[in-house]
Coordinates of C-alpha atoms in Angstrom, one line a residue:
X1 CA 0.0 0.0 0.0
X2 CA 1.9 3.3 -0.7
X3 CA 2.2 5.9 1.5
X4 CA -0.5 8.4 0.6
X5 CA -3.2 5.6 1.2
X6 CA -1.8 4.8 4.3
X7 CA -3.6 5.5 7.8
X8 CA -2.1 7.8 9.8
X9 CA -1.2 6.3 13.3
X10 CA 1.0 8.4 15.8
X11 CA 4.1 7.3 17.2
X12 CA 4.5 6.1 20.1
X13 CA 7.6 8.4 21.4
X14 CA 5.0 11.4 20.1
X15 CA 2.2 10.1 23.0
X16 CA 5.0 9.3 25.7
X17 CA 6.2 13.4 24.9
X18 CA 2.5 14.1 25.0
X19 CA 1.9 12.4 28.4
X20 CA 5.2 13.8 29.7
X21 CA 4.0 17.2 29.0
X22 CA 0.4 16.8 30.3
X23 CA 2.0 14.8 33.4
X24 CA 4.6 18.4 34.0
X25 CA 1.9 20.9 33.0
X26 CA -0.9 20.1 35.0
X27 CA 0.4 21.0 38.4
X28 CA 2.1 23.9 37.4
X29 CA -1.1 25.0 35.5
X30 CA -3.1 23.9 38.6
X31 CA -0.8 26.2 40.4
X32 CA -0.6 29.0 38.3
X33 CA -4.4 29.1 38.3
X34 CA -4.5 29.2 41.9
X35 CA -2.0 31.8 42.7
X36 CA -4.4 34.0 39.6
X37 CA -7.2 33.8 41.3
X38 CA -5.6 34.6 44.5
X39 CA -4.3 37.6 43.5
X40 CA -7.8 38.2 41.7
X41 CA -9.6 38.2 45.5
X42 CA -6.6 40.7 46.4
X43 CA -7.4 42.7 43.6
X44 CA -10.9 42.9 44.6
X45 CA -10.9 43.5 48.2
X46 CA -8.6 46.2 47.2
X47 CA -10.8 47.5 44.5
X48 CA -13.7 47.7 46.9
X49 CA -12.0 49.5 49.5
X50 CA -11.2 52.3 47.0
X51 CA -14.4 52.4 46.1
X52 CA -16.0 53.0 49.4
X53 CA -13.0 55.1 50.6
X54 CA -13.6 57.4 47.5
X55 CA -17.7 57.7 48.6
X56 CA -16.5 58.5 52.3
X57 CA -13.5 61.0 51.0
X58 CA -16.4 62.7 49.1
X59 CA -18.6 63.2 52.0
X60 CA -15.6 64.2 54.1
X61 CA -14.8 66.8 51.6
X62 CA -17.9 68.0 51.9
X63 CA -17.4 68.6 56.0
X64 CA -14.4 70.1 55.3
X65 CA -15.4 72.9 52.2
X66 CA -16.3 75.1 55.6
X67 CA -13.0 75.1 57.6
X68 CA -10.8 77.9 56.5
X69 CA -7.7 76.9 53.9
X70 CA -5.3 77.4 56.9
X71 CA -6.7 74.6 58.6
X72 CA -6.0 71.9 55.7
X73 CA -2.8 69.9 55.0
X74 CA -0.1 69.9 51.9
X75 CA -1.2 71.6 48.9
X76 CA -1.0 68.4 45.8
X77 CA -0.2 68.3 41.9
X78 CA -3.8 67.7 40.4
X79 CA -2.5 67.4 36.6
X80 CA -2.1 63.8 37.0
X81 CA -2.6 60.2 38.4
X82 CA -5.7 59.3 40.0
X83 CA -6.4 63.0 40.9
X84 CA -7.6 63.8 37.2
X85 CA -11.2 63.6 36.1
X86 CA -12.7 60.6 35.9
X87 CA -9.4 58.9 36.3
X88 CA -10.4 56.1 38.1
X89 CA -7.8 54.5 41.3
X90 CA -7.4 51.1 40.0
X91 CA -6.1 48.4 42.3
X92 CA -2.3 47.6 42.1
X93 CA -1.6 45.5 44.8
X94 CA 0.5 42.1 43.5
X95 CA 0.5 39.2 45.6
X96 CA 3.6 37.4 43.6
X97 CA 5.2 41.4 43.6
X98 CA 4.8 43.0 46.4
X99 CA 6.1 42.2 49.6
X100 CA 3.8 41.2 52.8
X101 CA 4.3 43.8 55.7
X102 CA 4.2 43.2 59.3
X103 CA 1.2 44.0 60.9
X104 CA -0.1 47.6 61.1
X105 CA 2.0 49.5 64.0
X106 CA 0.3 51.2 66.9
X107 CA -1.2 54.6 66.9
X108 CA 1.2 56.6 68.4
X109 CA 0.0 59.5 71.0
X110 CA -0.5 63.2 69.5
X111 CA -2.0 66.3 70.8
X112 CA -5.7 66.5 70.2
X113 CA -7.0 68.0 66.8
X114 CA -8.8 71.2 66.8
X115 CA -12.7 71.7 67.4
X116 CA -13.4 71.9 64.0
X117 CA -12.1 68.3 63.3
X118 CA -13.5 67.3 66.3
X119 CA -17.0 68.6 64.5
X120 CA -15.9 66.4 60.9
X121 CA -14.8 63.6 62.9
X122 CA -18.4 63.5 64.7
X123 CA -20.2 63.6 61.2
X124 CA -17.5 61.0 59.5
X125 CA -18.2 58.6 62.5
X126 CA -21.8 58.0 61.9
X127 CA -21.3 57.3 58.5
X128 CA -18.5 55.0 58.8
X129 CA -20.1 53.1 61.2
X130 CA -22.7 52.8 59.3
X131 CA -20.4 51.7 56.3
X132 CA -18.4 49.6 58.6
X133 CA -22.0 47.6 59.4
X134 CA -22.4 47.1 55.8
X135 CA -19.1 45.9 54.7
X136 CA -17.5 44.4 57.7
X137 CA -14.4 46.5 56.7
X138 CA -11.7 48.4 59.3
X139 CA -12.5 52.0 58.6
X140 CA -10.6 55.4 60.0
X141 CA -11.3 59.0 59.2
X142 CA -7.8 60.8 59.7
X143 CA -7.4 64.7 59.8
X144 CA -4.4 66.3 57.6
X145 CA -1.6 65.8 60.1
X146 CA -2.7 61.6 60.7
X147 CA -4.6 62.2 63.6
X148 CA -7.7 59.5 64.0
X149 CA -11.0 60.9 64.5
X150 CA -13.3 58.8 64.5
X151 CA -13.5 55.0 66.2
X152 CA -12.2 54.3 69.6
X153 CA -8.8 54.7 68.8
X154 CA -9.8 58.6 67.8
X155 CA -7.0 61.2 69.0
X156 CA -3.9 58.9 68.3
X157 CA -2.1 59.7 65.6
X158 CA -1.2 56.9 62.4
X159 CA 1.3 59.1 60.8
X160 CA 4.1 57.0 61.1
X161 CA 2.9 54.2 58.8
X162 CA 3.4 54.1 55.5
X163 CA 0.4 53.9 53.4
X164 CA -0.9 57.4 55.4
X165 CA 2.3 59.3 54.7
X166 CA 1.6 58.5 51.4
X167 CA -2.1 59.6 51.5
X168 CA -0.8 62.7 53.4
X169 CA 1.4 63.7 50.8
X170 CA -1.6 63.3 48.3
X171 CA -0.9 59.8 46.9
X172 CA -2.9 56.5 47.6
X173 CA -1.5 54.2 49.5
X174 CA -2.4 50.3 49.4
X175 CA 0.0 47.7 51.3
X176 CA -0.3 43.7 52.4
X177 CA 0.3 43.0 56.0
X178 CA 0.0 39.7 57.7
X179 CA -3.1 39.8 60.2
X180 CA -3.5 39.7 63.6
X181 CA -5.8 37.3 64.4
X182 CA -7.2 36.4 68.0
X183 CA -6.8 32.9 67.7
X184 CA -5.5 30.3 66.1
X185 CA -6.8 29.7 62.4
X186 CA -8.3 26.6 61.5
X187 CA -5.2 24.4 59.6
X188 CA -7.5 24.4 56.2
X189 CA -6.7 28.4 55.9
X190 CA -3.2 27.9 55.6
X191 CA -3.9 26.6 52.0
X192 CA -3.9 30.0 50.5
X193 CA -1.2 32.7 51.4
X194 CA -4.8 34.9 51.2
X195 CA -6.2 33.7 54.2
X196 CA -3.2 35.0 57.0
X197 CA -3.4 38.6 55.0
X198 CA -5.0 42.2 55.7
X199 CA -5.4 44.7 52.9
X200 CA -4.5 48.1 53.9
X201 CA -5.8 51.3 51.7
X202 CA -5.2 55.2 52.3
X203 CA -7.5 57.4 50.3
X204 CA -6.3 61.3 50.4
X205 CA -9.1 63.5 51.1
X206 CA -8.7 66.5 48.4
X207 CA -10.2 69.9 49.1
X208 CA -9.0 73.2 47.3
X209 CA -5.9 71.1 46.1
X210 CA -5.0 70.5 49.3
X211 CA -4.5 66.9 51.7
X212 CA -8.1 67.7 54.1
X213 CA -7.6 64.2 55.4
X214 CA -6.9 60.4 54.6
X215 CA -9.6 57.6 54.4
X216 CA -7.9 54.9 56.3
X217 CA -9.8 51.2 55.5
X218 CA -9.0 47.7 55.9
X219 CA -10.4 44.3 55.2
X220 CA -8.9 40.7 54.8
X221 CA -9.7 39.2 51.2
X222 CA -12.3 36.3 51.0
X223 CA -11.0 32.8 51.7
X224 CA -10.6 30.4 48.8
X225 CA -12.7 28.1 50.1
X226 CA -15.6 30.4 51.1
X227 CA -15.6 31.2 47.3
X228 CA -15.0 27.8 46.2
X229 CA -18.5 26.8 48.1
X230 CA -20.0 29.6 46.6
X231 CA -19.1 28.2 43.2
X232 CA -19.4 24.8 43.6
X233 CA -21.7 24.1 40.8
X234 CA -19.2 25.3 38.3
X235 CA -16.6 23.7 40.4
X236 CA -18.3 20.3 39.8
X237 CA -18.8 21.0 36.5
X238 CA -15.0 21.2 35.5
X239 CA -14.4 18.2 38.1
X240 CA -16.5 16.6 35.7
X241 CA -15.3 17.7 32.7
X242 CA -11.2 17.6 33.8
X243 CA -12.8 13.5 35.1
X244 CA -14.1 12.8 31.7
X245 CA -10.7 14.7 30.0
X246 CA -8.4 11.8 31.8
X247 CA -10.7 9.3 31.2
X248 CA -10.7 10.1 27.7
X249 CA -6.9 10.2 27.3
X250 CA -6.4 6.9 29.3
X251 CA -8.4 5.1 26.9
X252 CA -6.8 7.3 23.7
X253 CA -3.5 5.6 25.6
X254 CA -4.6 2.1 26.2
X255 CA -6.3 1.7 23.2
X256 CA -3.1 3.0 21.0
X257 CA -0.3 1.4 22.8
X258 CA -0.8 -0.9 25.6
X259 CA -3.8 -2.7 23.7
X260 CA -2.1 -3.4 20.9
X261 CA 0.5 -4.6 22.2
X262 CA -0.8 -7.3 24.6
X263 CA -2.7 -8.2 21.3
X264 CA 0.0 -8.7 19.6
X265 CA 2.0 -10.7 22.2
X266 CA -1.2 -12.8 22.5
X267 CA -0.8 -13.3 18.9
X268 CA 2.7 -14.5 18.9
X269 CA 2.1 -17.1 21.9
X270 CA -0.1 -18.4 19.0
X271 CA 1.9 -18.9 16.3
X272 CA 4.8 -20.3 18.6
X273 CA 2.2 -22.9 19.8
X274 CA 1.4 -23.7 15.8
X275 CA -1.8 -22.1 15.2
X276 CA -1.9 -20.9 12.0
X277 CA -5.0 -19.0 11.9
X278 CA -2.7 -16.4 14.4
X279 CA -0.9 -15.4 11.1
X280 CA -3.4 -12.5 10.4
X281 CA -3.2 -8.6 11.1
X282 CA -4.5 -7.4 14.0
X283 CA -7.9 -5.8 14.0
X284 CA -6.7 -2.6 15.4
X285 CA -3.1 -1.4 15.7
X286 CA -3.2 1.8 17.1
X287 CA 0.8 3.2 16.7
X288 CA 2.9 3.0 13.2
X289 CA 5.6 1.0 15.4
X290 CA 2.9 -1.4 16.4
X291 CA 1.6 -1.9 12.7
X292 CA 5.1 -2.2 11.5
X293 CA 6.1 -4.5 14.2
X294 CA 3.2 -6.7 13.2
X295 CA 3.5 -6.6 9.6
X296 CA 7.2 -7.5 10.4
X297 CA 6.4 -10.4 12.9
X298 CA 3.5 -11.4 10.1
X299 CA 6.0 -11.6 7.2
X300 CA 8.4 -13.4 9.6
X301 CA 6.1 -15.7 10.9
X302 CA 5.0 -17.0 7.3
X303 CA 8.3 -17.4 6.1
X304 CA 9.6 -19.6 9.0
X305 CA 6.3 -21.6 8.8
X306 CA 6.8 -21.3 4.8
X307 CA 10.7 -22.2 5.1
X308 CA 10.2 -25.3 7.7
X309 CA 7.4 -26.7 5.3
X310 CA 9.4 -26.3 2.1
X311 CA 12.8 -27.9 4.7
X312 CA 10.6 -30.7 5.2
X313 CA 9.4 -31.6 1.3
X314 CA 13.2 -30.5 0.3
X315 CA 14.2 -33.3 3.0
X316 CA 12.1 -35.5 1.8
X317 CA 13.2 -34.9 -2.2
X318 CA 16.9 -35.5 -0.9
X319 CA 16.2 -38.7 0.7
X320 CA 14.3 -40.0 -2.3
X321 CA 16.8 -38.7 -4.8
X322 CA 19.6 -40.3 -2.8
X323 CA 18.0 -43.3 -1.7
X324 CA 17.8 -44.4 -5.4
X325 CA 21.7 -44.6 -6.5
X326 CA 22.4 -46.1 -2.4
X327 CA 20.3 -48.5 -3.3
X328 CA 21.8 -49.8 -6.8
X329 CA 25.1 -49.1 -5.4
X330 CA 24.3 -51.3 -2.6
X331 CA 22.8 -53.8 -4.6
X332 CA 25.2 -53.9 -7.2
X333 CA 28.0 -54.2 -4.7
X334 CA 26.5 -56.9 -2.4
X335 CA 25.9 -58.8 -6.2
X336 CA 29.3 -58.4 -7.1
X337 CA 31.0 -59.5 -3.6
X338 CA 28.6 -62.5 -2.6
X339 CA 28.7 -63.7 -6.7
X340 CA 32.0 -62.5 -8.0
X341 CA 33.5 -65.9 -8.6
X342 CA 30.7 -67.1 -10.6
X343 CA 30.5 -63.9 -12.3
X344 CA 32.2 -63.3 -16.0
X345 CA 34.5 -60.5 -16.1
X346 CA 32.0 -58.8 -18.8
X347 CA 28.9 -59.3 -15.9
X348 CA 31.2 -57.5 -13.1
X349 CA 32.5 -54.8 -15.1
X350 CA 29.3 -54.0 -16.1
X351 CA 28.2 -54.0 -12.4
X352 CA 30.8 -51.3 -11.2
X353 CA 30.1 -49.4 -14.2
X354 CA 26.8 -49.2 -12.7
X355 CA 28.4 -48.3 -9.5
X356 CA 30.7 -45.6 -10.8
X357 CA 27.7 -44.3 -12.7
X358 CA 25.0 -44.0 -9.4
X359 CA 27.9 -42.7 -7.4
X360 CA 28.7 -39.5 -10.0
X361 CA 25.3 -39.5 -9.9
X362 CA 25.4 -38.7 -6.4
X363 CA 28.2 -36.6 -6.4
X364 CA 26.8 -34.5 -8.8
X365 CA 23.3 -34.1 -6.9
X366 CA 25.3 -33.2 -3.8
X367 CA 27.6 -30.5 -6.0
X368 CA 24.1 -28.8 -7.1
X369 CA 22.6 -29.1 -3.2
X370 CA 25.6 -27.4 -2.1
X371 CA 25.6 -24.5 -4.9
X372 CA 21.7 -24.5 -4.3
X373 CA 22.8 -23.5 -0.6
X374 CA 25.0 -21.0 -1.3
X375 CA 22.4 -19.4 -3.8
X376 CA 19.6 -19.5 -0.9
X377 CA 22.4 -18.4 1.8
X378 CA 23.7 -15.3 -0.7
X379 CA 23.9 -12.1 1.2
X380 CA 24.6 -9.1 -0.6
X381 CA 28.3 -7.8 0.2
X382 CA 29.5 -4.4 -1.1
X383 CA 27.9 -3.1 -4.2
X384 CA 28.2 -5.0 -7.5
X385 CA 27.1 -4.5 -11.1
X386 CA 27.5 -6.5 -14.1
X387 CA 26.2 -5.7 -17.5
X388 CA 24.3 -8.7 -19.7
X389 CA 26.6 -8.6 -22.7
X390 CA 29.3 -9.4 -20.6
X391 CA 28.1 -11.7 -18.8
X392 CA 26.3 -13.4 -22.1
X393 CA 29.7 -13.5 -23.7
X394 CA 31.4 -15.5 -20.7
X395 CA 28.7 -18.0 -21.0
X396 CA 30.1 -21.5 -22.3
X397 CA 27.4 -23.2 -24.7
X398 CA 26.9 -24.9 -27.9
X399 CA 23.8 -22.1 -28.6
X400 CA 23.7 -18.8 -30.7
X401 CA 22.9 -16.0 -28.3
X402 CA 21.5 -13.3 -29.6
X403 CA 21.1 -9.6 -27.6
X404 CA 18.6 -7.0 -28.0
X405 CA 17.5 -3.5 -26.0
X406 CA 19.9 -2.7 -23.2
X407 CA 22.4 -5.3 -22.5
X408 CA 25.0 -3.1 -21.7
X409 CA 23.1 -1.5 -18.5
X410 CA 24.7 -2.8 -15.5
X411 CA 22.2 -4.6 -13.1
X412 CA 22.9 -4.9 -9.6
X413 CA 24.5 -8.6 -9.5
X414 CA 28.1 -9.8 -9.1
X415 CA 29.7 -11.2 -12.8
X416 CA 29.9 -14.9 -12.0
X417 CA 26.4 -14.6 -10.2
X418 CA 24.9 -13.4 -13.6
X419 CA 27.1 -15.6 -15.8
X420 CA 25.5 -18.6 -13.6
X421 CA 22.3 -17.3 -14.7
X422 CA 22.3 -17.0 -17.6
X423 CA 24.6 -20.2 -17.7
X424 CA 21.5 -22.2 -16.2
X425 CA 19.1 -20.8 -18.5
X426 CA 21.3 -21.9 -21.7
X427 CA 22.3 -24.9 -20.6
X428 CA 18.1 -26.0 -19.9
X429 CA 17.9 -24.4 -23.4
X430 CA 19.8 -26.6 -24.6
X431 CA 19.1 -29.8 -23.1
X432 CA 15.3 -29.2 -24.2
X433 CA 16.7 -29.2 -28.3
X434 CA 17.4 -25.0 -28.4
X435 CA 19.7 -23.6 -30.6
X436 CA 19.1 -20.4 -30.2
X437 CA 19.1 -18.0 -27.3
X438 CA 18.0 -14.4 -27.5
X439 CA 18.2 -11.9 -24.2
X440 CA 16.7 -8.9 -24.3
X441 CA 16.9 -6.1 -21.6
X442 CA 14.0 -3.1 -20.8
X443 CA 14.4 -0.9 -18.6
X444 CA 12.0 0.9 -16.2
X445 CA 11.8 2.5 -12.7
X446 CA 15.0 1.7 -11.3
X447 CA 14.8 -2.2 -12.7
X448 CA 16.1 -4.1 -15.4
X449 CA 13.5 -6.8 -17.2
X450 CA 15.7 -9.4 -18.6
X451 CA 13.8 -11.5 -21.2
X452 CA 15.3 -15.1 -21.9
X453 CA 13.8 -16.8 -24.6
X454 CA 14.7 -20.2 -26.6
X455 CA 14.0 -22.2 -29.5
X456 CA 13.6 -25.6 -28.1
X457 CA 10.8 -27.8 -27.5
X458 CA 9.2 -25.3 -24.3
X459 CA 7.2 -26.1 -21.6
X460 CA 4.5 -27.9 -21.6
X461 CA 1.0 -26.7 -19.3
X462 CA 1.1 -29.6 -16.8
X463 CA 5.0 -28.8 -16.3
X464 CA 4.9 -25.1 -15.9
X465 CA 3.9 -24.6 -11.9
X466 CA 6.4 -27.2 -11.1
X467 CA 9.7 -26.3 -13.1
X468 CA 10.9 -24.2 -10.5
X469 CA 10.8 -27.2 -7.8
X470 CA 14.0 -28.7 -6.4
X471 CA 14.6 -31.9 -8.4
X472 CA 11.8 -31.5 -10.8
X473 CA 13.5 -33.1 -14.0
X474 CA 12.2 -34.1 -17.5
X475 CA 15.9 -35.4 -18.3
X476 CA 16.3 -37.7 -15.2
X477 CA 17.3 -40.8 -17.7
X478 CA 19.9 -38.1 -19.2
X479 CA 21.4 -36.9 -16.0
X480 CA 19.3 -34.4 -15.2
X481 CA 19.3 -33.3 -11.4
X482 CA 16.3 -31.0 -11.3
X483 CA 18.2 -28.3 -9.5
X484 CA 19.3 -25.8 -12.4
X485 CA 16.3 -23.7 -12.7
X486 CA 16.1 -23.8 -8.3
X487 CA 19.5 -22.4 -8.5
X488 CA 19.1 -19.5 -11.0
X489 CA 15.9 -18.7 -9.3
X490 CA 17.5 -18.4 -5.4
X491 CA 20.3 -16.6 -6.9
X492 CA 18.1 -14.3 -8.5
X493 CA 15.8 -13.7 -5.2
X494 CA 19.1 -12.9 -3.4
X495 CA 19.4 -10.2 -5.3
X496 CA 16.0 -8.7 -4.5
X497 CA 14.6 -10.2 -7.8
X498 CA 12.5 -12.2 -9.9
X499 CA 12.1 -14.9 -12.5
X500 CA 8.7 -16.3 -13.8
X501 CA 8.2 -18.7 -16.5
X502 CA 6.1 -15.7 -19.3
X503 CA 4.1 -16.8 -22.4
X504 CA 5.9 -17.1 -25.3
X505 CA 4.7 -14.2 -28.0
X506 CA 2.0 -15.0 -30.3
X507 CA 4.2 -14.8 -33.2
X508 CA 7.1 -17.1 -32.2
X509 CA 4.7 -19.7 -29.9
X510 CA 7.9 -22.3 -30.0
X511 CA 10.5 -22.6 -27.0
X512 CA 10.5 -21.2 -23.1
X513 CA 10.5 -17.8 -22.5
X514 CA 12.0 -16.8 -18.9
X515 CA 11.1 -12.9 -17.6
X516 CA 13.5 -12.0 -15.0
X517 CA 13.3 -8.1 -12.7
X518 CA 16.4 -7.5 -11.5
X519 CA 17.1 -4.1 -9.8
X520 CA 19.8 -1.9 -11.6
X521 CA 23.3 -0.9 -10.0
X522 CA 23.9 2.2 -8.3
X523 CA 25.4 5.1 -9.8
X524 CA 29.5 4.9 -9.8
X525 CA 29.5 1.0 -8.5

């Protein structure tokens, strides 16, 4: 089947990569995703502190439009950052970024702000508590110089901490700092870094371009688990679907390597036990290594249950072919020793002719076995070519050869492996009343198509499926052995060719005519 028609089956390094990578992503995605949406509860606990900060910065302003200018803090640049119209604060706080603070330092003491402040303060506690109730949020109202005035911590001053000098100086300020809790949290929260933190945010209050006071507000971000509950239905729903994702790929996996492959081990327990009926392609094979293993162990398994059927026939023609001249050697001899002396000398020379005669027989049959072995045995060495006119004119035989297309191509073949060819062929030209040979060469696709043809008496129909077979003779009573035409065609195969008995052309229906594919030599051999 070529290429193009072929199915396409994955390789099995190309899954093991693939489950590798699945194997090292999935954790790290897993985490990745967890640390996102981490930061994302940051992110919005700091958002929504800003935003009620800015509504409570508003309504502070508001309290503070009636003191006199004298009374506010640091004048600020309003031609940029957050300060701009509608320029919103967004929330910057990084959780893989920024570092985690220690807890939020004590108010320090300070003298006690003036009456007016102690008049905003009133108004900002009511609605901060109010807020607070709402929101569940830490929430201060400080006046210009840090000075807390509303809550029961009002008169102490939170200058000193970072976030409110930056609000003081007209910037917002955001940190992380670990919380404070009262008692110990339950093990579970130490799952997420979240759980042990307190987000810190100091909105500047901005009146007449000046700092009129900080919004000072703090919350701890929700707990993964608390939103986890409150999406558990989606939760479940990509359990599900990640469930049904692994159960998926396990069966992608079993099905294209691990099934295959116990199917085709099954397979070969059954064709080492002798069942036949195992020699068939496996109904699924999943990988290209598996479907090229088994087409490998297939073509394997034929040919050793083709070869040790074709060893046993071939052992059986060898013992008949030998069994014959033993036994009329051994008959003639026990003649001649148990009746020599009642033998005439014209009776016993007759009967070691006949000895001499079966044994060359013999010897002969055992000279073509071995070169039919060393024909079947031929592996190909370094790279060889030979050319058909050459090896046509080394040829010894009684016939005319005549040559035709493109004998001087160079096929890839030793010379004396060709010139036994072609050798064969002539000499079963010849023994069948030939005297003529014509060779003819085509050429096509790499190949040569050798064409040996003959004048002699051909081969008739019940003959031609068996000429081919090891000791399959006409021309027994003449010497004939059977093994030429085995020879030529096991020296051929060798070669990663072929020889078939064709029809002889309409025109010219006389003689055997012998098509033989042999591939041609490479370029500079």
């Amino acid at each position: 089947m070529s290429d193009r028609r072929r199915k396409y089956r994955p390789p099995i390094r190309a899954i093991i990569v693939l489950l590798l990578l699945i194997a090292v992503a999935t954790p790290m995605i897993g985490l990745f995703f967890f640390r996102v949406f981490e930061n994302q509860l940051i992110r919005k606990t700091e958002s929504e502190l800003i935003a009620q900060s800015a509504a409570l910065a508003a309504a502070m302003q508001a309290e503070t439009a009636a003191l006199p200018l004298g009374a506010l803090g640091a004048p600020v640049e309003l031609g940029s950052g957050y300060l701009l119209a509608y320029s919103p604060a967004a929330a910057a706080l990084d959780l893989a970024s920024d570092p985690v603070l220690p807890p939020r330092p004590a108010p320090a003491p300070a003298a006690p702000a003036g009456p007016e402040w102690a008049r905003v303060g009133a108004v900002m506690d009511r609605l901060i508590d109010t807020t607070r109730r709402r929101t569940l949020a830490g929430i201060e109202a400080l006046d210009p110089r840090g000075i807390i005035l509303t809550g029961p911590e009002a008169g102490r001053s939170l200058a000193h901490v970072e976030e409110v000098r930056e609000a003081l100086d007209g910037r917002l300020g955001a940190r992380l700092r670990t919380r404070l809790r009262a008692r110990s949290a339950p093990l579970i929260y130490y799952v997420t870094k979240g759980a042990s933190l307190r987000i810190f945010t100091a909105f500047p209050v901005i009146d007449r371009g000046r700092v009129a006071g900080v919004i000072y507000a703090s919350r701890t971000p929700a707990h993964m688990l608390q939103v986890a509950w409150e999406e558990r239905r989606s939760l479940a729903f990509a359990a599900a679907a990640t469930l049904i994702a692994l159960l998926a790929f396990g069966f992608v996996a079993t099905r294209a390597v691990t099934g295959p492959i116990r199917a085709l081990t099954l397979r070969t327990r059954r064709v080492a036990a002798g069942d036949r009926d195992a020699m068939r392609p496996l109904p699924y094979h999943g990988t290209r290594e598996v479907a090229e293993l088994s087409e490998t162990f297939l073509r394997s398994a034929r040919k050793l249950h083709d070869r040790s059927e074709s060893l046993a026939a071939f052992a059986a023609h060898v013992a008949h072919e030998l069994k014959s001249p033993l036994t009329a050697i051994q008959g003639a001899a026990e003649l001649v020793r148990d009746a020599e002396a009642e033998m005439t000398p014209e009776t016993r020379r007759a009967f070691l002719s006949n000895i001499v005669a079966d044994a060359e027989r013999m010897t002969l049959l055992v000279r073509r076995l071995l070169e039919l072995a060393r024909a079947e045995a031929e592996v190909q060495g370094p790279p060889a070519a030979a050319a058909v006119r050459g090896a046509a004119a080394a040829v010894a035989t009684p016939l005319k050869i005549d040559l035709s297309g493109a004998v001087d191509a160079c096929v890839s073949m030793q010379d004396e492996k060709l010139i036994a060819v072609l050798g064969n062929l002539a000499d079963n030209a010849a023994r069948h009343g030939a005297s003529r040979l014509r060779i003819g060469v085509d050429l096509a696709a790499g190949r040569a198509l050798i064409r040996v043809s003959d004048d002699g008496a051909g081969v008739s129909k019940a003959n031609r499926a068996k000429i081919f077979d090891p000791f399959f003779t006409t021309r027994r009573a003449e010497g004939g052995t059977g093994m030429g035409l085995s020879i030529v065609r096991a020296l051929i195969e060798a070669h990663d060719g072929s020889i078939r008995l064709a029809e002889p052309a309409p025109e010219d229906p006389s003689g055997a005519v012998f098509e033989i594919d042999l591939p041609l030599a490479a370029p500079g051999v």
